[in-house]
Coordinates of C-alpha atoms and ligand atoms in Angstrom, one line a residue:
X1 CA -12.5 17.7 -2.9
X2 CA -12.4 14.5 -4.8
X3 CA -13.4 11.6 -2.1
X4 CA -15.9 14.4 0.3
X5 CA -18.3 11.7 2.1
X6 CA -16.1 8.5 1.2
X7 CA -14.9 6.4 3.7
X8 CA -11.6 4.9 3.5
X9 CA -9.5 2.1 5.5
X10 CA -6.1 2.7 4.8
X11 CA -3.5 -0.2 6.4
X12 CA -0.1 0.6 8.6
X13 CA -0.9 4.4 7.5
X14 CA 0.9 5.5 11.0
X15 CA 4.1 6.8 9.1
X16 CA 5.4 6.3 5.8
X17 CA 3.4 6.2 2.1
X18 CA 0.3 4.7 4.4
X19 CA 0.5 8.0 6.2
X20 CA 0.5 10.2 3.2
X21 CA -2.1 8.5 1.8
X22 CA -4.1 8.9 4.7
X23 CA -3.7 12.8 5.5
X24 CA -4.0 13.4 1.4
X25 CA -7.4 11.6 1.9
X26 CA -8.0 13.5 4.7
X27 CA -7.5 16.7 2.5
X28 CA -10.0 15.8 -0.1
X29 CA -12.9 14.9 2.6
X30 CA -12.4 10.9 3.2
X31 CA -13.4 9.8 6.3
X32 CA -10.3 8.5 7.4
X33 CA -9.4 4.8 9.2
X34 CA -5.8 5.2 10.3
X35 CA -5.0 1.1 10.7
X36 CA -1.4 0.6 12.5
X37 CA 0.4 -2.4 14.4
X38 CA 2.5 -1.2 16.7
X39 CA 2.8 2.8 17.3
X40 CA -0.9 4.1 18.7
X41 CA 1.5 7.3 19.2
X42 CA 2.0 8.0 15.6
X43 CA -1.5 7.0 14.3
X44 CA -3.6 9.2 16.8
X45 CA -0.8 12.1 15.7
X46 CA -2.3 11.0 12.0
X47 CA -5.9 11.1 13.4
X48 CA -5.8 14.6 14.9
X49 CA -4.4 15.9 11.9
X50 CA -7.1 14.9 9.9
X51 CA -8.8 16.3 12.5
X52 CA -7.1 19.6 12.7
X53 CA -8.5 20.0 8.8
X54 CA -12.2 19.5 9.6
X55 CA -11.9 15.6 8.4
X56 CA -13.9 12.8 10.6
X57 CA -11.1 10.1 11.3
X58 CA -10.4 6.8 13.7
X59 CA -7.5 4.8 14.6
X60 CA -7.5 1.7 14.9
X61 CA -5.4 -1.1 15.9
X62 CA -4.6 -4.9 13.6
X63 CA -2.3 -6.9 12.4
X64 CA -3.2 -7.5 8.8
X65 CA -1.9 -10.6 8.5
X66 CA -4.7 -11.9 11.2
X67 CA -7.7 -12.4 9.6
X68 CA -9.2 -11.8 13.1
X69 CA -8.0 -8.6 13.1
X70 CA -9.1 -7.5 9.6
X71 CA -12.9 -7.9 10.7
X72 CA -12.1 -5.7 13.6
X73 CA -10.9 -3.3 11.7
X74 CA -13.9 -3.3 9.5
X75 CA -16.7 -3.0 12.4
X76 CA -14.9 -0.4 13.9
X77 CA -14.9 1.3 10.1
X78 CA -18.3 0.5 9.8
X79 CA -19.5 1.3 13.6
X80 CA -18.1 5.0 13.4
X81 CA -18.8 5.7 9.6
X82 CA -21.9 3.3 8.4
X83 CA -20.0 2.1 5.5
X84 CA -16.9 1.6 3.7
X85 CA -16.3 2.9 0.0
X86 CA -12.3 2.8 -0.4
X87 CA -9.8 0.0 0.6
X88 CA -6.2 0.7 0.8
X89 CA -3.8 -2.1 1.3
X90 CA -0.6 0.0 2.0
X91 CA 1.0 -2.6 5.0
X92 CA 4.2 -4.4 3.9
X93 CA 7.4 -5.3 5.0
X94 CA 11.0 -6.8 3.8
X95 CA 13.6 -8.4 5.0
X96 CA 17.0 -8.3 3.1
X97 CA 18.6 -12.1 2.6
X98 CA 20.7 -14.3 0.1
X99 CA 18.1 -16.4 -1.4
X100 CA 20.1 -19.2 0.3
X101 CA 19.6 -18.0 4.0
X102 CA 16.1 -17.0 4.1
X103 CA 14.1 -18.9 6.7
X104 CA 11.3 -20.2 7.5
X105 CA 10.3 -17.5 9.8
X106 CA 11.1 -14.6 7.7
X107 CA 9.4 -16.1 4.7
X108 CA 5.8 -16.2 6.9
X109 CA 6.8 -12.9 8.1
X110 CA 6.9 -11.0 4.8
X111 CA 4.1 -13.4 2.8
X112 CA 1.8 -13.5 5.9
X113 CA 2.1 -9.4 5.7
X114 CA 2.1 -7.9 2.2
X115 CA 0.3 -11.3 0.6
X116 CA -2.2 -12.5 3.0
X117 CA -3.2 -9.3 4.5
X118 CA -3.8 -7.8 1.3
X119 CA -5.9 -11.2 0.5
X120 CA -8.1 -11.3 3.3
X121 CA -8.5 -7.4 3.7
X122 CA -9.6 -7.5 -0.1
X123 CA -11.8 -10.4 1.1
X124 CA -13.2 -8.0 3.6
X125 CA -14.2 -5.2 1.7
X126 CA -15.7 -7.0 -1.5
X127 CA -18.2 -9.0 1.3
X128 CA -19.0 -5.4 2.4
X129 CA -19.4 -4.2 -0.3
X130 CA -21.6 -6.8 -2.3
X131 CA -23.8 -7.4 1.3
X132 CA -24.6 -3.9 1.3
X133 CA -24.7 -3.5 -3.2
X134 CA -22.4 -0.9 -3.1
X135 CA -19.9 0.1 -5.4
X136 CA -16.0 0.9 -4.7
X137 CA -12.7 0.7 -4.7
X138 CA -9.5 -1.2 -3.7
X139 CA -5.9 -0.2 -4.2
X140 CA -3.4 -2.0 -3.4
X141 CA 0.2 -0.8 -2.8
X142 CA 2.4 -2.9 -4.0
X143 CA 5.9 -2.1 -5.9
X144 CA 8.0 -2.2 -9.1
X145 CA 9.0 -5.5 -7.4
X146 CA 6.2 -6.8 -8.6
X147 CA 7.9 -6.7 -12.1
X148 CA 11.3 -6.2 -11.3
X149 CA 13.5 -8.3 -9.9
X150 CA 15.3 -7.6 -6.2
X151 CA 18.3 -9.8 -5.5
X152 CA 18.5 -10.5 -1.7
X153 CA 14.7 -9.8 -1.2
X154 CA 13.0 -12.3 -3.2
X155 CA 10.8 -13.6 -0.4
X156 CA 9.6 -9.5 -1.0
X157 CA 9.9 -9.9 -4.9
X158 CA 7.4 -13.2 -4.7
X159 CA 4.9 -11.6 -2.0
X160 CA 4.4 -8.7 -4.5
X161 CA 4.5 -10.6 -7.4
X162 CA 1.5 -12.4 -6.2
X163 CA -0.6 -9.1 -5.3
X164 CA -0.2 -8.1 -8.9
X165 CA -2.0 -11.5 -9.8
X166 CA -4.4 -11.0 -7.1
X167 CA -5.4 -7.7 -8.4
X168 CA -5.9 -9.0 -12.0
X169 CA -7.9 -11.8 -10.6
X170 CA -10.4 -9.7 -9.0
X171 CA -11.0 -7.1 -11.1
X172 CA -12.0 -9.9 -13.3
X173 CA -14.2 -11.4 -10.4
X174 CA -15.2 -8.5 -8.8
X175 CA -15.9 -6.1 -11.7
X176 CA -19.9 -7.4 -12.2
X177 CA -20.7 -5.8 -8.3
X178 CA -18.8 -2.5 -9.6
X179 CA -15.6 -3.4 -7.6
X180 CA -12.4 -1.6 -9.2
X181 CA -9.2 -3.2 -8.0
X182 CA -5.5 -1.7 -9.0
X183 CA -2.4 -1.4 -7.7
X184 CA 0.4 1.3 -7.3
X185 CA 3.8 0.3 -7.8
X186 CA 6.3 2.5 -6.3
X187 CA 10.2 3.0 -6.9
X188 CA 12.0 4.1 -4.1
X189 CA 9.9 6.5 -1.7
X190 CA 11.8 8.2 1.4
X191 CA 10.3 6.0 4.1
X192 CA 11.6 4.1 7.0
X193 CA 11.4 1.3 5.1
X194 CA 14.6 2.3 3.4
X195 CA 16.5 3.7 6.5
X196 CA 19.6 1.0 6.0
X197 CA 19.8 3.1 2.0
X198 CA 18.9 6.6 3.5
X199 CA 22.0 5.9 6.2
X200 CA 24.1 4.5 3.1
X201 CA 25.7 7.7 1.1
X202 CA 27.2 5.1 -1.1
X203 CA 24.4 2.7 -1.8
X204 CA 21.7 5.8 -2.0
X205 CA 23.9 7.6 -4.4
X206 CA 24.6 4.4 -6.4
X207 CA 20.8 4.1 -6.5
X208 CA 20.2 7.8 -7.4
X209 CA 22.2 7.2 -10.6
X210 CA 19.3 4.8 -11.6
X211 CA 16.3 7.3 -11.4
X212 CA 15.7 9.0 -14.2
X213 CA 14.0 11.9 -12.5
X214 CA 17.1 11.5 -9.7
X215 CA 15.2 11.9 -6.6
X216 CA 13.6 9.6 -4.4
X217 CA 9.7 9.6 -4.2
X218 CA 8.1 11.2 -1.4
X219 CA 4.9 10.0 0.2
X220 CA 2.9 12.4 -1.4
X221 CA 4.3 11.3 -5.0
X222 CA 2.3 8.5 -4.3
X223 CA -0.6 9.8 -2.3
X224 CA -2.2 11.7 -5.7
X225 CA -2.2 8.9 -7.3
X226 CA -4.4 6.9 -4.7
X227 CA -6.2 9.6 -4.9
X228 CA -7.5 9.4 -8.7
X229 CA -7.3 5.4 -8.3
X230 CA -10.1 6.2 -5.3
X231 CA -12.6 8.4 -6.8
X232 CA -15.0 8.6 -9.3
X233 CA -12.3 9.8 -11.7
X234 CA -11.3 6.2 -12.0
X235 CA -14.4 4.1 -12.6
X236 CA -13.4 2.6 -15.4
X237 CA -10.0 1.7 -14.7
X238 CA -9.7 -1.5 -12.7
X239 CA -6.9 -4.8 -13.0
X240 CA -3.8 -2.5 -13.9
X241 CA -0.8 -1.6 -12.2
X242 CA 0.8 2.2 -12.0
X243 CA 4.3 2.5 -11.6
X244 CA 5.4 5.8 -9.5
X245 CA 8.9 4.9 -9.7
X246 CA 10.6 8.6 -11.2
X247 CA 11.6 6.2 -14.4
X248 CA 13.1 3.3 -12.3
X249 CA 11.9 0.6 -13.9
X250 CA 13.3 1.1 -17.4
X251 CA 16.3 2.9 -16.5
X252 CA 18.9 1.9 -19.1
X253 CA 22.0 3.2 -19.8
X254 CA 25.6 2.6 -21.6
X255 CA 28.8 5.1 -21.8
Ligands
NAI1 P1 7.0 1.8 6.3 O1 7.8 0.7 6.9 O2 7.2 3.2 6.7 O3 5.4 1.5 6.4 C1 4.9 0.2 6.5 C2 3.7 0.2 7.4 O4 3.1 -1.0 7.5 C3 4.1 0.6 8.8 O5 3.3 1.6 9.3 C4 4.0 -0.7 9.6 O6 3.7 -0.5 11.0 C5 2.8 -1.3 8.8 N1 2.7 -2.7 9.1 C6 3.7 -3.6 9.0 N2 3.2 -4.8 9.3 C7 1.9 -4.7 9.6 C8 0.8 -5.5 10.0 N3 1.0 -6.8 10.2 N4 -0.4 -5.0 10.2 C9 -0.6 -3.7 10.0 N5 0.3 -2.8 9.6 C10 1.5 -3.3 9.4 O7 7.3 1.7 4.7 P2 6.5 2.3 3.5 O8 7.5 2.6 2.5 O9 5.6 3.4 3.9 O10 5.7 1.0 3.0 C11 4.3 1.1 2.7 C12 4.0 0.1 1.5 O11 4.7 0.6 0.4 C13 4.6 -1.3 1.7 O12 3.6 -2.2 1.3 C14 5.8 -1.3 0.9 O13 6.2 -2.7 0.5 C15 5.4 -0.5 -0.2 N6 6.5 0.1 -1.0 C16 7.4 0.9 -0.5 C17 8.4 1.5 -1.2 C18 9.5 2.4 -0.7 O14 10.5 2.6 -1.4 N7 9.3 3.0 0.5 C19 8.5 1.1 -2.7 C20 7.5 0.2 -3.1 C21 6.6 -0.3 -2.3
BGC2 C1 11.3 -1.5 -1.5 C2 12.3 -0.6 -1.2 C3 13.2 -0.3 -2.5 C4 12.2 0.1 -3.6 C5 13.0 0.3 -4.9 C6 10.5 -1.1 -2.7 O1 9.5 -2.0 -3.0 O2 10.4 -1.6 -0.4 O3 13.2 -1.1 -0.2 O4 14.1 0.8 -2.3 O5 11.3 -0.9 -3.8 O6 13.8 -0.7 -5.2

């Protein structure tokens, strides 16, 4: 078991790659805080399998992008486990738009999400973390769109583009109180995020052709990866970004 005794906050881990994350954690002996916004159904399903395993593990409610919220999140963490060691900013959204049409609204929307939550949960943790002198680790899911560009989604394209500098500027600031900060960037993981592609033969096939290892991800694709980025495996690998992406990014090809 590679995080046994660690506690770990992982955000919107109800369903998707936070929920694989979370019951992967779970396996390996994390405490578990299952964070979610809207579906207490799916979370407490999340909980009491953790639970099922012999894991100790919470649910609890928060909208990331409400800094109120965050610090709820973290007395409950710390109220039911004493302390946090592992920070998983996994909560994002998109919405799909000509650059032209995007509004006002759906511009907060995504930045307030993926951008600000991530920010101010980050914030969160490193004042834990340096009030109590402990050591530990932030990872922060964010996407080969933080590279690559995404026509039609750049409001998406610009909120991940800014996690990737936030995780270089703290590992820089954060790296004297033993703080490792990274991000995962994954390709295109089976998720509801992507039901319009999943219930798209043509568009998923089309997108298929681009994946070297032609597959989509799966939650768990990602879920080892947090895993290594979490424990002690990785304490001297902070400010970088890995790509789970099944060769996405630099597919090329001419015929
Ligand atoms: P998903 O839609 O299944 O999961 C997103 C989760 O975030 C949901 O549980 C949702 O309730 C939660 N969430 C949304 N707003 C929230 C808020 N304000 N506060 C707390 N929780 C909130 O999609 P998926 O794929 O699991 O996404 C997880 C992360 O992975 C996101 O950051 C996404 O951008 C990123 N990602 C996903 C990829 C994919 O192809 N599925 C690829 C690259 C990155
Ligand atoms: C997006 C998905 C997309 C994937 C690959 C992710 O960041 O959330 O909608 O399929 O990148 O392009």
């Amino acid at each position: 078991m590679k995080l046994k005794n660690k506690t770990a906050i992982i955000t919107g881990s109800s369903q998707g790659i936070g929920r694989g994350i979370a019951e992967r954690f779970a396996q390996e002996g994390a405490n578990v805080v299952v964070n979610y916004i809207g579906n207490m159904e799916m979370a407490n399903e999340v909980v009491q399998n953790a639970q099922n395993i012999g894991a100790n593990a919470i649910a609890v409610q928060g909208d990331v992008s409400k800094v109120a919220d965050i610090e709820n999140l973290f007395a409950n963490a710390i109220s039911s486990f004493g302390q946090v060691d592992i920070l998983i900013n996994n909560a994002g959204v998109e919405r799909h738009a000509p650059f032209w049409e995007v509004t006002e609204k759906d511009y907060d929307f995504v930045m307030n999400v993926n951008t600000k939550g991530t920010f101010f949960c980050a914030q969160a943790m490193a004042k834990h973390l340096i009030e109590t002198k402990r050591r530990g680790k932030i990872v922060n899911i964010s996407s080969v769109h933080e590279d690559l560009p995404f026509p039609n989604f750049t409001a998406y394209c610009v909120s991940k583009g800014g996690i990737k500098m936030l995780t270089r500027n703290l590992a820089v600031e954060l790296g004297q109180y033993g703080i490792n900060v990274n991000n995962i960037a994954p390709g295109a993981i089976e998720t509801p995020i992507n039901k319009n592609l999943l219930n798209n033969p043509n568009k998923l096939n089309y997108l298929l052709g681009q994946i070297p290892l032609k597959r989509l991800g799966q939650p768990e694709d990602v879920a080892g990866l947090a895993v290594f980025l979490s424990s002690d495996e990785a304490d001297y690998v902070t400010g970088s970004t890995f790509f789970v992406d099944g060769g996405l990014t630099w597919f090329y090809e001419e015929q």
